[in-house]
Amino acid sequence: MKLNTLKLSSRILNSPTLMTWASFGSKSLIIVLITPLILKKYDTHDVNFWYFVSLWLTFLTLFDGGFGATFVRMIAYRLNIFNNIGNVLDISYQLNIYQLMTSVYKILCLIAFIILSTVGSFLIKDTVNHTHNPILSWITWWVFCLSFVLQLWGNVYLNLLQGANRVALVRRWDAIFNITNTIIISLVLLFIKCDIGYIILLNQFWLIVAVLRNYFLTNNIVFSLKSKVIGIENVNYDGVDKHQVLSSAIKSGVGILFSQGIIQASAFILQQVVDPRILSSYLISLNLLQNIRTFTQAPFYSRIPIYSMLYKDSNIIKLREETQKSTRLVYLLFTFSIVFFYFFSNDIFLFLGTKSKFISLDTWLLLGIAFLIERFGAMHLQIYSTSNHIIWHYLNGISGTILLLSSFLLYPTLGINAFPVGMIIGYLACYSWYAPFKSYQLMNTQFIKYEYSGFLPSLLVLLILLINQIS
């Protein structure tokens, strides 16, 4: 009995999906514990500052430029889990990948700091200047800029760990750190009167510690970073196709820019044209949706290295079965979350007595539908990308352009609803039909056969609620 219990515990702790859920779920504790306290304790401008900083954190993926996903795929391709005990890569390939990543990420970090310190400072200056303590807020912003760059550099170690199929290990530690961070910040908010800047700095401290943690995990588990000094001058990237890396990453980066980049930038655009209180409601909803998306995507994204291996082994039937099961669970969790806040958001905010309000329910449902359609296209794009054929830049470029034009043209008529409607138009016009089309071809399946129990019922539920809301 004891042996069976230990085996079960080991399986749970080493399950990439369960540990990713634990990580994303613990991160979502911010919504449950920290967000209500911040909304109740601080005024509109301080709340907006917190959310703008949180919004910039989501730009890590954008500044990564697609290189992270490319390196993870390359490492996963090279990793032969049947012949390498403990999933350890050969040292020469590790060194080649490591040196190439460090060269790339030095440039990415420099670009990120320049953009944050110039464009970022310009976009956030009005919000910072209206906070309770502008001097502290500006200090906080510059500390954030430096810590952001360090987090971006930390993707080097994260890529090595994920590519070496150590997802469960990383997510397990993430869960521990997230819970610790949330508890500490919640206690500070409850018992200590302090400016919002200190809360942001405390949150950044734990994010920096997480980077150091991943460094030590990489050093001790994937390979010894000390070994890189041995013969490193003679490394010539043998076995690593630099052109393939750069081409694949740049294409992915352009795709991310025209998808997540535009979505996140919408808050900065609205900052220029709407009342701060309306902006606050929008930021709350956008941040909530980001957390919902992050949490609910765990069943799919935690298994991307496995999908890559299945494709490389030409096991298309297994790839289809695994991805269908994972996407179905993603849609179920996402839809449940949207519906939950549709019915209970106003009651929750009323109970908390917050100074900020939740966004209108029709806007919430439109955003939910828009993000669902975006997730539909994004997951199929990831499935197709296991073939290492990157088409993100084409699809997102077209959809992003349509999104911007639609939102701009519809804003005088629809107001803040123009953005989610623009998202829906943009994604349906290109991204969220062509990517699934290519994915179905890859897996030798069809739309109805693949989506009848996942995407279609989720979309139907949200559409019914929206029709009922606006009628």
CSV table of N, CA and C in Angstrom, one decimal, residues 324 440 445-454 456-457:
chain,number,residue,atom,x,y,z
A,324,GLN,N,-6.2,16.1,-29.7
A,324,GLN,CA,-7.6,16.2,-29.6
A,324,GLN,C,-8.0,16.1,-28.2
A,440,TYR,N,-5.3,20.0,-39.8
A,440,TYR,CA,-6.1,18.9,-40.2
A,440,TYR,C,-5.4,18.0,-41.3
A,445,THR,N,-7.2,14.5,-40.8
A,445,THR,CA,-8.6,14.5,-40.1
A,445,THR,C,-9.4,15.6,-40.7
A,446,GLN,N,-10.6,15.8,-40.2
A,446,GLN,CA,-11.5,16.9,-40.7
A,446,GLN,C,-12.1,17.7,-39.5
A,447,PHE,N,-12.6,18.9,-39.9
A,447,PHE,CA,-13.1,19.8,-38.9
A,447,PHE,C,-14.1,19.2,-37.9
A,448,ILE,N,-15.2,18.7,-38.4
A,448,ILE,CA,-16.3,18.2,-37.6
A,448,ILE,C,-15.8,17.0,-36.8
A,449,LYS,N,-15.1,16.1,-37.4
A,449,LYS,CA,-14.6,14.9,-36.7
A,449,LYS,C,-13.7,15.3,-35.5
A,450,TYR,N,-12.9,16.3,-35.7
A,450,TYR,CA,-11.9,16.7,-34.7
A,450,TYR,C,-12.5,17.6,-33.6
A,451,GLU,N,-13.4,18.5,-34.0
A,451,GLU,CA,-13.9,19.6,-33.1
A,451,GLU,C,-15.3,19.3,-32.5
A,452,TYR,N,-16.0,18.3,-32.9
A,452,TYR,CA,-17.4,18.1,-32.4
A,452,TYR,C,-17.5,18.1,-30.9
A,453,SER,N,-16.5,17.7,-30.2
A,453,SER,CA,-16.6,17.6,-28.7
A,453,SER,C,-15.8,18.6,-28.0
A,454,GLY,N,-15.2,19.5,-28.8
A,454,GLY,CA,-14.3,20.5,-28.1
A,454,GLY,C,-14.7,21.9,-28.5
A,456,LEU,N,-16.5,23.4,-31.0
A,456,LEU,CA,-17.9,23.7,-31.4
A,456,LEU,C,-18.8,23.9,-30.3
A,457,PRO,N,-18.9,23.0,-29.3
A,457,PRO,CA,-19.9,23.2,-28.2
A,457,PRO,C,-19.5,24.4,-27.3
